[in-house]
mmCIF file with all atom_site columns, C-alpha atoms in Angstrom:
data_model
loop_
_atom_site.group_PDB
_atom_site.id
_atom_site.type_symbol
_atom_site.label_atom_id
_atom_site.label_alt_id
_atom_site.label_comp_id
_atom_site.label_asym_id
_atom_site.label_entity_id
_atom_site.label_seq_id
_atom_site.pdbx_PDB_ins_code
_atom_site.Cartn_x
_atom_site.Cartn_y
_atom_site.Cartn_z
_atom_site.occupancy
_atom_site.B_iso_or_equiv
_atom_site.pdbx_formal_charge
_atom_site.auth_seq_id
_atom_site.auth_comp_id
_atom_site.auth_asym_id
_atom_site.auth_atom_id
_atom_site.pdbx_PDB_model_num
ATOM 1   C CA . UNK F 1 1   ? -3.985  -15.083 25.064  1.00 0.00 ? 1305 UNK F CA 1
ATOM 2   C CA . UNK F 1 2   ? -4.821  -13.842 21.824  1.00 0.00 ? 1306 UNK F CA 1
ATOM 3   C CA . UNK F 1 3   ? -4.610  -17.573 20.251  1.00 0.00 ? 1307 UNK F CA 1
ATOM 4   C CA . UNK F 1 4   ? -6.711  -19.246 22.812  1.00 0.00 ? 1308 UNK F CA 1
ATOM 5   C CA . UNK F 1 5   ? -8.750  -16.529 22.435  1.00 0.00 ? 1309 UNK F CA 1
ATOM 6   C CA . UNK F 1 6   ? -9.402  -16.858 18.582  1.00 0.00 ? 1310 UNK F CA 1
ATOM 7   C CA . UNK F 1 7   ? -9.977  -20.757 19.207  1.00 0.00 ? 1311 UNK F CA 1
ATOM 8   C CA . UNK F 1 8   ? -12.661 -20.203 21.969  1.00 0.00 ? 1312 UNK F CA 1
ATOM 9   C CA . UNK F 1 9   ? -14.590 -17.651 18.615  1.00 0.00 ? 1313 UNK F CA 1
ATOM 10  C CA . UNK F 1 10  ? -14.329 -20.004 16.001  1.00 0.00 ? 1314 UNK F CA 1
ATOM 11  C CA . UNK F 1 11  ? -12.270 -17.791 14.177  1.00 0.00 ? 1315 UNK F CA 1
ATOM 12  C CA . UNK F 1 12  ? -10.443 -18.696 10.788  1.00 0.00 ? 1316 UNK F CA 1
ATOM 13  C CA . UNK F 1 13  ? -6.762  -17.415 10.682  1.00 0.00 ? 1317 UNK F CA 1
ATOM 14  C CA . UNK F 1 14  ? -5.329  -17.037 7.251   1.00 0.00 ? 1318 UNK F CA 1
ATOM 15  C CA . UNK F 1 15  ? -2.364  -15.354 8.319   1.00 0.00 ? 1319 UNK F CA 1
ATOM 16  C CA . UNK F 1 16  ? -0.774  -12.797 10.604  1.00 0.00 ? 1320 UNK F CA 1
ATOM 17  C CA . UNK F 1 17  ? 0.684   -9.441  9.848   1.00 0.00 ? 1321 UNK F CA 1
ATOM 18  C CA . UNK F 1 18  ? 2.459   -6.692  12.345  1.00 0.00 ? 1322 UNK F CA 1
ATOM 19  C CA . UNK F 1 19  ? 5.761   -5.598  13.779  1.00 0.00 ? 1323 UNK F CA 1
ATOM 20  C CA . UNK F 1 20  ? 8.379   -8.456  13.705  1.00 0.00 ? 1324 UNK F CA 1
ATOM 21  C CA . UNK F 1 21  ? 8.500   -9.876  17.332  1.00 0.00 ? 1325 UNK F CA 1
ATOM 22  C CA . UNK F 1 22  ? 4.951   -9.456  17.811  1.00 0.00 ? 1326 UNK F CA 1
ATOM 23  C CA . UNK F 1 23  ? 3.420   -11.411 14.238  1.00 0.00 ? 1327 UNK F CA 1
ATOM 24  C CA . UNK F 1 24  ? 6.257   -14.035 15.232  1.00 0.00 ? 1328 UNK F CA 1
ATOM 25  C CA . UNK F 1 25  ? 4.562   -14.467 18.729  1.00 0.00 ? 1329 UNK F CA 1
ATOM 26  C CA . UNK F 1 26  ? 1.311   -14.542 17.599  1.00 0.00 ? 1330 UNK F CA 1
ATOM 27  C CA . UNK F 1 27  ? 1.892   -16.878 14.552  1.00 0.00 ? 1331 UNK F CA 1
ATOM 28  C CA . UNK F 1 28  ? 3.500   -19.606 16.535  1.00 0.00 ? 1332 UNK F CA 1
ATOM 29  C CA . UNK F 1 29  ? 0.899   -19.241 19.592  1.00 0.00 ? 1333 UNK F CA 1
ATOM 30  C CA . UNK F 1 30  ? -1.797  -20.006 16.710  1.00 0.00 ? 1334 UNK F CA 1
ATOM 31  C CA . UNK F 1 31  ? -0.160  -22.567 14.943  1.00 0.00 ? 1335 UNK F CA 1
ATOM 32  C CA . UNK F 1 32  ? 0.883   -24.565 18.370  1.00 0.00 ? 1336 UNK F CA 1
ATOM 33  C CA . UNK F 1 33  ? -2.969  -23.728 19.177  1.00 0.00 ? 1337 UNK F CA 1
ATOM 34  C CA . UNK F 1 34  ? -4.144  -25.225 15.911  1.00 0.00 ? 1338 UNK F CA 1
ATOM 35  C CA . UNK F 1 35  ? -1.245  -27.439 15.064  1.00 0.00 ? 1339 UNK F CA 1
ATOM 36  C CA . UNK F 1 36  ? -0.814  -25.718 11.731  1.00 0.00 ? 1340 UNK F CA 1
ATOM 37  C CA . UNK F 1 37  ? 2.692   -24.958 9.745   1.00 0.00 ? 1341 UNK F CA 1
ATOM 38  C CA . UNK F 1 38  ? 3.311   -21.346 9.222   1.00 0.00 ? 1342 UNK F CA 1
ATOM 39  C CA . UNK F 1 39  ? 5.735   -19.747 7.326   1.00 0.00 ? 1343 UNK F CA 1
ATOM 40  C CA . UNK F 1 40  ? 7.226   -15.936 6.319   1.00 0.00 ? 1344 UNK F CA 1
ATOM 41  C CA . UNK F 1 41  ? 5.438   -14.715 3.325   1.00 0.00 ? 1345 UNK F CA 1
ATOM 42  C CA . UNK F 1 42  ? 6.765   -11.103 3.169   1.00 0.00 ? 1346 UNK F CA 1
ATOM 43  C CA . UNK F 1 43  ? 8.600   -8.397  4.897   1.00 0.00 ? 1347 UNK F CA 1
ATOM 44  C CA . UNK F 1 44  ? 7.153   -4.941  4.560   1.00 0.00 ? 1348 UNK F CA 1
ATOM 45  C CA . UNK F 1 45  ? 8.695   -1.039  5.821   1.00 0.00 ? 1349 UNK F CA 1
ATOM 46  C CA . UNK F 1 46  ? 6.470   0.920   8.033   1.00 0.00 ? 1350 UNK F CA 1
ATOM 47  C CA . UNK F 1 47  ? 7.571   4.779   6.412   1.00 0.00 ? 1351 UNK F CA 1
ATOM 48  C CA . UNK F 1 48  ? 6.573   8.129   7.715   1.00 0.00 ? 1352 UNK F CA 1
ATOM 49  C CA . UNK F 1 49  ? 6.932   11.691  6.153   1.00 0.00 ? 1353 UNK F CA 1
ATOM 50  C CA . UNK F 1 50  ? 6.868   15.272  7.569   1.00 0.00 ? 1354 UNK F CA 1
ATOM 51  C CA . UNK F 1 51  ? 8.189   17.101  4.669   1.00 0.00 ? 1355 UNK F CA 1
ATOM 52  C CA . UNK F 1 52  ? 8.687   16.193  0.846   1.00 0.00 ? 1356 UNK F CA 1
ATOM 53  C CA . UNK F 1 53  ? 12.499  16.835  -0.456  1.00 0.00 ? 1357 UNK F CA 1
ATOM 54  C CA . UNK F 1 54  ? 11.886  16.704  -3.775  1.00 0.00 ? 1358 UNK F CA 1
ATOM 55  C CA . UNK F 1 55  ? 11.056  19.497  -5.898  1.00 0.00 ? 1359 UNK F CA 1
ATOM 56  C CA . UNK F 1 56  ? 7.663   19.685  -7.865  1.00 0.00 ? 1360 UNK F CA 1
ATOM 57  C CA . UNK F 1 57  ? 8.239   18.220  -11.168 1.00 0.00 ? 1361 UNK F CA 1
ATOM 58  C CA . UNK F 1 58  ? 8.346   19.956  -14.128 1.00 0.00 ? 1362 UNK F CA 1
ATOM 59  C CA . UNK F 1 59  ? 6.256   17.746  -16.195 1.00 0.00 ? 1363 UNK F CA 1
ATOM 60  C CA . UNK F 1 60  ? 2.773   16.352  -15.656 1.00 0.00 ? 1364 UNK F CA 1
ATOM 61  C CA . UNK F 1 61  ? 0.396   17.339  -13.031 1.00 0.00 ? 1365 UNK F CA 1
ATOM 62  C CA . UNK F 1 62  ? -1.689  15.317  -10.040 1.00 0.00 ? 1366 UNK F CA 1
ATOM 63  C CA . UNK F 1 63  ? -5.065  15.166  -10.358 1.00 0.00 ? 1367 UNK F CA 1
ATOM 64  C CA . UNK F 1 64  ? -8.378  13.121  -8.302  1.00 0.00 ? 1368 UNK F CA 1
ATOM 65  C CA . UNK F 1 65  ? -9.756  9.928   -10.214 1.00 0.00 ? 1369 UNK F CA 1
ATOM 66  C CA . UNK F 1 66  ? -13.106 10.599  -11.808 1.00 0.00 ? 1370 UNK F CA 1
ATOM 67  C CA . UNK F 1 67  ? -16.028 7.976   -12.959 1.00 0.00 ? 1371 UNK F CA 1
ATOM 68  C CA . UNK F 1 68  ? -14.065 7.720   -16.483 1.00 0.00 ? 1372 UNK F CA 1
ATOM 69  C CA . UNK F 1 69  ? -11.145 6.569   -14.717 1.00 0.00 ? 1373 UNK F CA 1
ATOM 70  C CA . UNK F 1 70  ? -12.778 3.585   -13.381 1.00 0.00 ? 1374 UNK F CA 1
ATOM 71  C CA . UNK F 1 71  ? -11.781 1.272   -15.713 1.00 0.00 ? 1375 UNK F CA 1
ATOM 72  C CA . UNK F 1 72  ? -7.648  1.889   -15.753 1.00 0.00 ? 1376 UNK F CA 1
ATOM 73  C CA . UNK F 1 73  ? -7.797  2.009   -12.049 1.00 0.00 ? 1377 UNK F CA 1
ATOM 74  C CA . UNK F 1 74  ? -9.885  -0.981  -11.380 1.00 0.00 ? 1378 UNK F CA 1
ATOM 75  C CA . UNK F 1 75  ? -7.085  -2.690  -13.823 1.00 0.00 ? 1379 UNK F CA 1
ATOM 76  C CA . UNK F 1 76  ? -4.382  -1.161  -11.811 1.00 0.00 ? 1380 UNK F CA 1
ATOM 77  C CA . UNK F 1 77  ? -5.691  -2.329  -8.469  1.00 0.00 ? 1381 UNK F CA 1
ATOM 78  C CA . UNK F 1 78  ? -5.707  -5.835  -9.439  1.00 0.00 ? 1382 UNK F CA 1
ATOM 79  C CA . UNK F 1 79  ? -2.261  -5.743  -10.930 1.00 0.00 ? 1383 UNK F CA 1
ATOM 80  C CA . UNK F 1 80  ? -0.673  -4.085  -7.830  1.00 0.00 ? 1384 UNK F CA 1
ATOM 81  C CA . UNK F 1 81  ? -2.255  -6.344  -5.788  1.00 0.00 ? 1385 UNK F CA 1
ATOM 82  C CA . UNK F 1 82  ? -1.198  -9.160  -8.204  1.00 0.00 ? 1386 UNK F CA 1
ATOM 83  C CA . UNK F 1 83  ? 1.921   -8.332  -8.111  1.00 0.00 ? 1387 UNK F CA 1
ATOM 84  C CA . UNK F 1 84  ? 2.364   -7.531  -4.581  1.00 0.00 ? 1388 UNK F CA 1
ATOM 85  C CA . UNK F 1 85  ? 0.576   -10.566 -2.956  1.00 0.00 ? 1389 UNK F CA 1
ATOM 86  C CA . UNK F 1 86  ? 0.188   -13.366 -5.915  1.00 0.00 ? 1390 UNK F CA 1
ATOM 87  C CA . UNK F 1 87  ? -3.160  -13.322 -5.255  1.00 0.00 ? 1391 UNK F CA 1
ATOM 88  C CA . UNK F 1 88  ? -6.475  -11.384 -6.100  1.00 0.00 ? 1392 UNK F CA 1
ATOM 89  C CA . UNK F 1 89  ? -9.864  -11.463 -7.659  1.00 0.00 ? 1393 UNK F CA 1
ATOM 90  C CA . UNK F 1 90  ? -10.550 -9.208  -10.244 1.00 0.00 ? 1394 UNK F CA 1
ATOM 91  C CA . UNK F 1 91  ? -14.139 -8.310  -8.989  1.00 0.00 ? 1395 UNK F CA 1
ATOM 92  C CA . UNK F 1 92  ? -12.867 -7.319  -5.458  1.00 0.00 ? 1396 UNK F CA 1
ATOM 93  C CA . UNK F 1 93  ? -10.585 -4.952  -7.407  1.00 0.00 ? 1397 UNK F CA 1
ATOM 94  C CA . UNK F 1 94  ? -12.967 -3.138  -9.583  1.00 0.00 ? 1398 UNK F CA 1
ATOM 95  C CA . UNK F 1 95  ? -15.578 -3.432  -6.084  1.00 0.00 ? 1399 UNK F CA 1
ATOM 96  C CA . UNK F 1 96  ? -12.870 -2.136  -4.198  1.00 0.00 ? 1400 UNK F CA 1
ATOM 97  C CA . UNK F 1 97  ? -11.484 0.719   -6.586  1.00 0.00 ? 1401 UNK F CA 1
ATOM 98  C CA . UNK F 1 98  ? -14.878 2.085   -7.524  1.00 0.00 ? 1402 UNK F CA 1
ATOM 99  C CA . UNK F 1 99  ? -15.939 2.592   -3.893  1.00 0.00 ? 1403 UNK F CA 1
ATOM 100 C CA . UNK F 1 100 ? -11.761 4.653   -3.613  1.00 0.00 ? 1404 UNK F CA 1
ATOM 101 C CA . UNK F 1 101 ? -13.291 6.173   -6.563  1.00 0.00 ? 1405 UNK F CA 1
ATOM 102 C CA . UNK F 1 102 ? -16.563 7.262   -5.669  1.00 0.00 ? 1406 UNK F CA 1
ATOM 103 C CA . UNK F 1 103 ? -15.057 8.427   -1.931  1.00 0.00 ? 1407 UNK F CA 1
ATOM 104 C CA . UNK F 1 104 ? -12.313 11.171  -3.808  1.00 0.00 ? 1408 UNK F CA 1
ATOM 105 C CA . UNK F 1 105 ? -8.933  8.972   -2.141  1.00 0.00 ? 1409 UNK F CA 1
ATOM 106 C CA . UNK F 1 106 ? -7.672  7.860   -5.775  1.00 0.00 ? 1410 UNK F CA 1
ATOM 107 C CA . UNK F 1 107 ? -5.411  10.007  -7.259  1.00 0.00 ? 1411 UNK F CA 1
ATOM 108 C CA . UNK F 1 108 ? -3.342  10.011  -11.165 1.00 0.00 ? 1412 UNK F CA 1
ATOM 109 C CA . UNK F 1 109 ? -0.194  11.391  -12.170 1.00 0.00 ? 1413 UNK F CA 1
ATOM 110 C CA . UNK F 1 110 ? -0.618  12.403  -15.901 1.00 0.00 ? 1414 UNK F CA 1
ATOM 111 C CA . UNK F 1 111 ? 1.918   13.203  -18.271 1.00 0.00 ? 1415 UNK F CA 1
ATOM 112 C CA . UNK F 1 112 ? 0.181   13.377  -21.503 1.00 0.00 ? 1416 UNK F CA 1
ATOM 113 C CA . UNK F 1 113 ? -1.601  10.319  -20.291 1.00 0.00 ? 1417 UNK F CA 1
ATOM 114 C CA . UNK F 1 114 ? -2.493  8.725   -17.342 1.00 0.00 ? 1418 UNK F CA 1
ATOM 115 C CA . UNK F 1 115 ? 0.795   7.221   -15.874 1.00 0.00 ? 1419 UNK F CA 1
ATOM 116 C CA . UNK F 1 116 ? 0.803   6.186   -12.401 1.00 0.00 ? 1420 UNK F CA 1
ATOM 117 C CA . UNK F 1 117 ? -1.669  5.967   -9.471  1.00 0.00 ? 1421 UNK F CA 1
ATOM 118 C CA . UNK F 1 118 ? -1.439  6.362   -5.430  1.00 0.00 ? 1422 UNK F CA 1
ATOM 119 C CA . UNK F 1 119 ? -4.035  6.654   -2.535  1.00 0.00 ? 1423 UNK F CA 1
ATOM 120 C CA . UNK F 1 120 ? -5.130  8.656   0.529   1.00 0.00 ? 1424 UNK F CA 1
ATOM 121 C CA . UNK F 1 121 ? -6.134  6.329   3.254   1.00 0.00 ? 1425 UNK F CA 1
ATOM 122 C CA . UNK F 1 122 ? -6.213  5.439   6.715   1.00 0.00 ? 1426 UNK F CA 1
ATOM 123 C CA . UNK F 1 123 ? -6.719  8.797   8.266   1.00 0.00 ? 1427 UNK F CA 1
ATOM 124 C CA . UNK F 1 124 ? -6.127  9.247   11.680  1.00 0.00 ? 1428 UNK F CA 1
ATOM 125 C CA . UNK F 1 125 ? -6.110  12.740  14.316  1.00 0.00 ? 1429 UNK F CA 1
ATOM 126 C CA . UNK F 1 126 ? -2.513  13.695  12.961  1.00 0.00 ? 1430 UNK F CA 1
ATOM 127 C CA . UNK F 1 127 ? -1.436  11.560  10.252  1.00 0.00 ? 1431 UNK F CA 1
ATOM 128 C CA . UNK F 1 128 ? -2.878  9.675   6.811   1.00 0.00 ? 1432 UNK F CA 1
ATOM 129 C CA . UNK F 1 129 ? -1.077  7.241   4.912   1.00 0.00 ? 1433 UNK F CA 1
ATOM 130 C CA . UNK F 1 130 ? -0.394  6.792   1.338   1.00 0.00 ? 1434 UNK F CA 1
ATOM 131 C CA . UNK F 1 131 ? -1.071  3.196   -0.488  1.00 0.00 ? 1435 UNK F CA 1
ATOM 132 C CA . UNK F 1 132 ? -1.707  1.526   -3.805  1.00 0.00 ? 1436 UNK F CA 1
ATOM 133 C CA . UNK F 1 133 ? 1.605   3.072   -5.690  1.00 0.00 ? 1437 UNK F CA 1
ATOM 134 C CA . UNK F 1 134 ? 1.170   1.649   -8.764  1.00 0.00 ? 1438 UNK F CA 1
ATOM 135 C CA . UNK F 1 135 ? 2.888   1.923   -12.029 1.00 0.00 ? 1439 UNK F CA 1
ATOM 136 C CA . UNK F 1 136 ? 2.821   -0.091  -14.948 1.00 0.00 ? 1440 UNK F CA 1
ATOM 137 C CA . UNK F 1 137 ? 5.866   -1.996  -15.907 1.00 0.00 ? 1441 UNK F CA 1
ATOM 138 C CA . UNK F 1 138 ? 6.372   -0.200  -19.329 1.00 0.00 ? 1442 UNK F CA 1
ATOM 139 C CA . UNK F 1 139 ? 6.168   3.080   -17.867 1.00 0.00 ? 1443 UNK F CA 1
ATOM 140 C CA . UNK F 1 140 ? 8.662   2.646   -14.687 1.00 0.00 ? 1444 UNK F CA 1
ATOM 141 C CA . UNK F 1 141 ? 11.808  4.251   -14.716 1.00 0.00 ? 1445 UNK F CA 1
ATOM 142 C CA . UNK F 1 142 ? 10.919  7.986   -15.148 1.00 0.00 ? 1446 UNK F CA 1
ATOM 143 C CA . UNK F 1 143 ? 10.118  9.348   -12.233 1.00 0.00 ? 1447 UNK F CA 1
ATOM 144 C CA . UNK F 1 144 ? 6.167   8.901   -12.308 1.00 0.00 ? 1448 UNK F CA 1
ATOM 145 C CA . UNK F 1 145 ? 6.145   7.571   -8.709  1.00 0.00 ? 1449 UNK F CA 1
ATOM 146 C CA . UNK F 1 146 ? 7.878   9.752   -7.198  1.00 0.00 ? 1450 UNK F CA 1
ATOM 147 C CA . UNK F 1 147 ? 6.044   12.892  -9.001  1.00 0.00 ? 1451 UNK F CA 1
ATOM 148 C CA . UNK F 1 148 ? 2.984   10.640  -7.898  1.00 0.00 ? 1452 UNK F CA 1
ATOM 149 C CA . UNK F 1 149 ? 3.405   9.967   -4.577  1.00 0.00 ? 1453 UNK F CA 1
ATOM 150 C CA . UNK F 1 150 ? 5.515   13.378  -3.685  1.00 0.00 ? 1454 UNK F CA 1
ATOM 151 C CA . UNK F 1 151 ? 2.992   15.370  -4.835  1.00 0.00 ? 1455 UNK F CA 1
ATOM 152 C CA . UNK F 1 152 ? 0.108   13.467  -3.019  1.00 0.00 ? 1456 UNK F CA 1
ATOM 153 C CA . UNK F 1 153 ? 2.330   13.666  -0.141  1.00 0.00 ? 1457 UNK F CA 1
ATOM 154 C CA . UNK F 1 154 ? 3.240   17.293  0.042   1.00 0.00 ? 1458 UNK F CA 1
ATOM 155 C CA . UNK F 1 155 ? -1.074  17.537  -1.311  1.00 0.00 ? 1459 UNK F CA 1
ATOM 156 C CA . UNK F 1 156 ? -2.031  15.805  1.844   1.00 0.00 ? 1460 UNK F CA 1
ATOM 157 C CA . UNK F 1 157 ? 0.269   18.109  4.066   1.00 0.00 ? 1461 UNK F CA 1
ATOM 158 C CA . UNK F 1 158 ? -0.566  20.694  2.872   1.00 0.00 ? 1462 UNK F CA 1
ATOM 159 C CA . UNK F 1 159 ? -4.290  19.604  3.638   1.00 0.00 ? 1463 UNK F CA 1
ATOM 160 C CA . UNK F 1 160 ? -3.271  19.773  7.674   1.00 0.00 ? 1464 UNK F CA 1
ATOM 161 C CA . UNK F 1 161 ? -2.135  16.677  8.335   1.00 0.00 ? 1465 UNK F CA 1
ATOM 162 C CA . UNK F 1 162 ? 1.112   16.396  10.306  1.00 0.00 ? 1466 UNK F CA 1
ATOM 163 C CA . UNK F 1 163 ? 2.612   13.338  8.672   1.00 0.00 ? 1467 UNK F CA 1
ATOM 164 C CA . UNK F 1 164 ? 1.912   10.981  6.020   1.00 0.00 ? 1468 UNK F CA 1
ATOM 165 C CA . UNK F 1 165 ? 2.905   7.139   6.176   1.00 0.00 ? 1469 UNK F CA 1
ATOM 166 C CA . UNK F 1 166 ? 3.115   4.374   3.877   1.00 0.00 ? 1470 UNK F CA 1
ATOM 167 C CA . UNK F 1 167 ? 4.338   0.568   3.615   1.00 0.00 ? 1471 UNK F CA 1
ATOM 168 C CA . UNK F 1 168 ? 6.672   -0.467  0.982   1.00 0.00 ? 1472 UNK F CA 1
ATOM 169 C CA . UNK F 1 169 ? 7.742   -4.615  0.302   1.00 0.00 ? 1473 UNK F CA 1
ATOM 170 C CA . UNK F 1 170 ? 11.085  -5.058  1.532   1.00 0.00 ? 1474 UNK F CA 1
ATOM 171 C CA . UNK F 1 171 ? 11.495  -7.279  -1.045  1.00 0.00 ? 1475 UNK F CA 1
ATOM 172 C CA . UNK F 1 172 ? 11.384  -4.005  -3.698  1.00 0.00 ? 1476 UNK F CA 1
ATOM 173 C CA . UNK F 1 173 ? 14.813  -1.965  -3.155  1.00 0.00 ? 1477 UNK F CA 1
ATOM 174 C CA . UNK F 1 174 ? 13.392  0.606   -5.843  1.00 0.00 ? 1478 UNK F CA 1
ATOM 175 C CA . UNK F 1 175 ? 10.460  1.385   -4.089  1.00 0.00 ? 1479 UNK F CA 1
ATOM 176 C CA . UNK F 1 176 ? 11.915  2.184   -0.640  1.00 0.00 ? 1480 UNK F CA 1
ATOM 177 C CA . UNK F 1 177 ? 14.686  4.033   -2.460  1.00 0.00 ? 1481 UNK F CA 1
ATOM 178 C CA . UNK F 1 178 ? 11.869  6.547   -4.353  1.00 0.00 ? 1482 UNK F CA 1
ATOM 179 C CA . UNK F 1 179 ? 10.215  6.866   -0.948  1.00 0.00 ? 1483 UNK F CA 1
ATOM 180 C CA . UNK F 1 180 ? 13.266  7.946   0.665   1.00 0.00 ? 1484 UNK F CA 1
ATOM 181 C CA . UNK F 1 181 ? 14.347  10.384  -1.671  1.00 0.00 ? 1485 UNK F CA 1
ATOM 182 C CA . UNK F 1 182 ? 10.884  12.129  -1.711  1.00 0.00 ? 1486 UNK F CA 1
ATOM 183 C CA . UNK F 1 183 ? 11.524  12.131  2.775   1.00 0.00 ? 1487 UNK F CA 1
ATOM 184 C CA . UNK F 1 184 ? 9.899   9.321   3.811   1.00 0.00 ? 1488 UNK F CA 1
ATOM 185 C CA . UNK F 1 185 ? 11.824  7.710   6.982   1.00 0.00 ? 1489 UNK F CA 1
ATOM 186 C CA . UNK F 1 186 ? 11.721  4.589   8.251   1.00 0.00 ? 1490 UNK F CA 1
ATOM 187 C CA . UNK F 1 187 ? 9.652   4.197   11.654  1.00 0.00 ? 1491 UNK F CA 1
ATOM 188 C CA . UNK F 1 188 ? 9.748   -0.209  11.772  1.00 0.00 ? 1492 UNK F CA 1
ATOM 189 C CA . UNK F 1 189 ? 9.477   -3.214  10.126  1.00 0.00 ? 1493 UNK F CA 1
ATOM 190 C CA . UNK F 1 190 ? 6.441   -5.346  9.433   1.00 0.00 ? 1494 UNK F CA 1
ATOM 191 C CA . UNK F 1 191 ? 6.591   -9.193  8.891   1.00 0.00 ? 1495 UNK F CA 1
ATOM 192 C CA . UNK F 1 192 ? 3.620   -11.306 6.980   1.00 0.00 ? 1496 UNK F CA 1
ATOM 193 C CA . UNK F 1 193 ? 2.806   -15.098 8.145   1.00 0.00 ? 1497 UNK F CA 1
ATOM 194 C CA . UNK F 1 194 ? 0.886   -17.207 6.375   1.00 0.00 ? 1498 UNK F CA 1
ATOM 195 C CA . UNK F 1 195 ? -0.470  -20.785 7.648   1.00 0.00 ? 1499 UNK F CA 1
ATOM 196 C CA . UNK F 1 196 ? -0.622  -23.905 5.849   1.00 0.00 ? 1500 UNK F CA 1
ATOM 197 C CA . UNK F 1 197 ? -4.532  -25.335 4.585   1.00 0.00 ? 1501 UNK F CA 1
ATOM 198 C CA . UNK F 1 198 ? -6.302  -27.113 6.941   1.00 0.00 ? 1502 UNK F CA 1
#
């Protein structure tokens, strides 16, 4: 229904992303409805967290992006999403990190410098997630994403929300291994399909 319901708006389908079963479903309804190949472009965890296990680090300190930031996190937003996807425009990254910017969701761990970088986003009535954990290669390896995210996490808690959630790339043991220690828990699996060029 949701195929033949796309055709009859005109509407261009890149890809499709959502739990498993379901982005399977609607990926091969499309590409039967459009007679396109489609094929698995990434696996992603759906995490949630109600209380952060780690202790506060003893180093470094969380603090909100400000206008001088702007440049390092409009750099970081393109490499995460670089590096996540393969794909990006560097204009939609600084577009899209100085509006994060400008609305108070960007956050920095710094240890002496700026070292790492996560988000507040998607707000709902009980829960907000966490996205964008970024870290630069040189840097990764001592705990700045963890202090990062735990201590947005147990920020945004403490806020009143009742859980946080994030998504982390199956294909990135590391990353869903830092989540989990800091008390994230798995709630379901995501799947990304992407069609073929007309």
């Amino acid at each position: 229904a949701l195929a033949c319901s796309l055709r009859r708006g005109s509407w261009k389908v890149p890809g499709v992303f959502g739990p498993g079963e379901a982005a399977a479903a609607v990926a091969g309804a499309w590409a039967q409805v459009v007679g396109r190949r489609y094929s698995l472009a990434g696996r992603q965890r759906v995490y949630e967290l109600r209380e952060v296990l780690v202790p506060v680090p003893e180093r470094g300190e969380l603090r909100l992006a400000t206008d001088g930031d702007l440049e390092l996190v409009a750099g970081w937003h393109y490499d995460f999403h670089h590096e996540l996807f393969g794909r990006t425009d560097r204009e939609q990254a600084r577009q899209a990190a100085e509006a994060r910017v400008r609305a108070g969701d960007i956050f920095l761990w710094e240890d002496d410098q700026v070292v790492s970088v996560a988000l507040k986003t998607r707000p709902t009535r009980h829960g907000i997630s966490v996205g964008l954990v970024y870290t630069p290669p040189e840097l990764r390896g001592r705990g700045y994403a963890t202090a990062c995210v735990g201590e947005l996490s147990r920020k945004l808690l403490g806020a009143g929300w009742e859980f946080c959630a994030l998504f982390a790339d199956l294909a990135n043991p590391i990353s869903n291994h830092i989540y989990e220690r800091i008390g994230y828990r798995p709630v379901c699996d995501y799947e990304e399909y992407r069609f073929e060029e007309a």
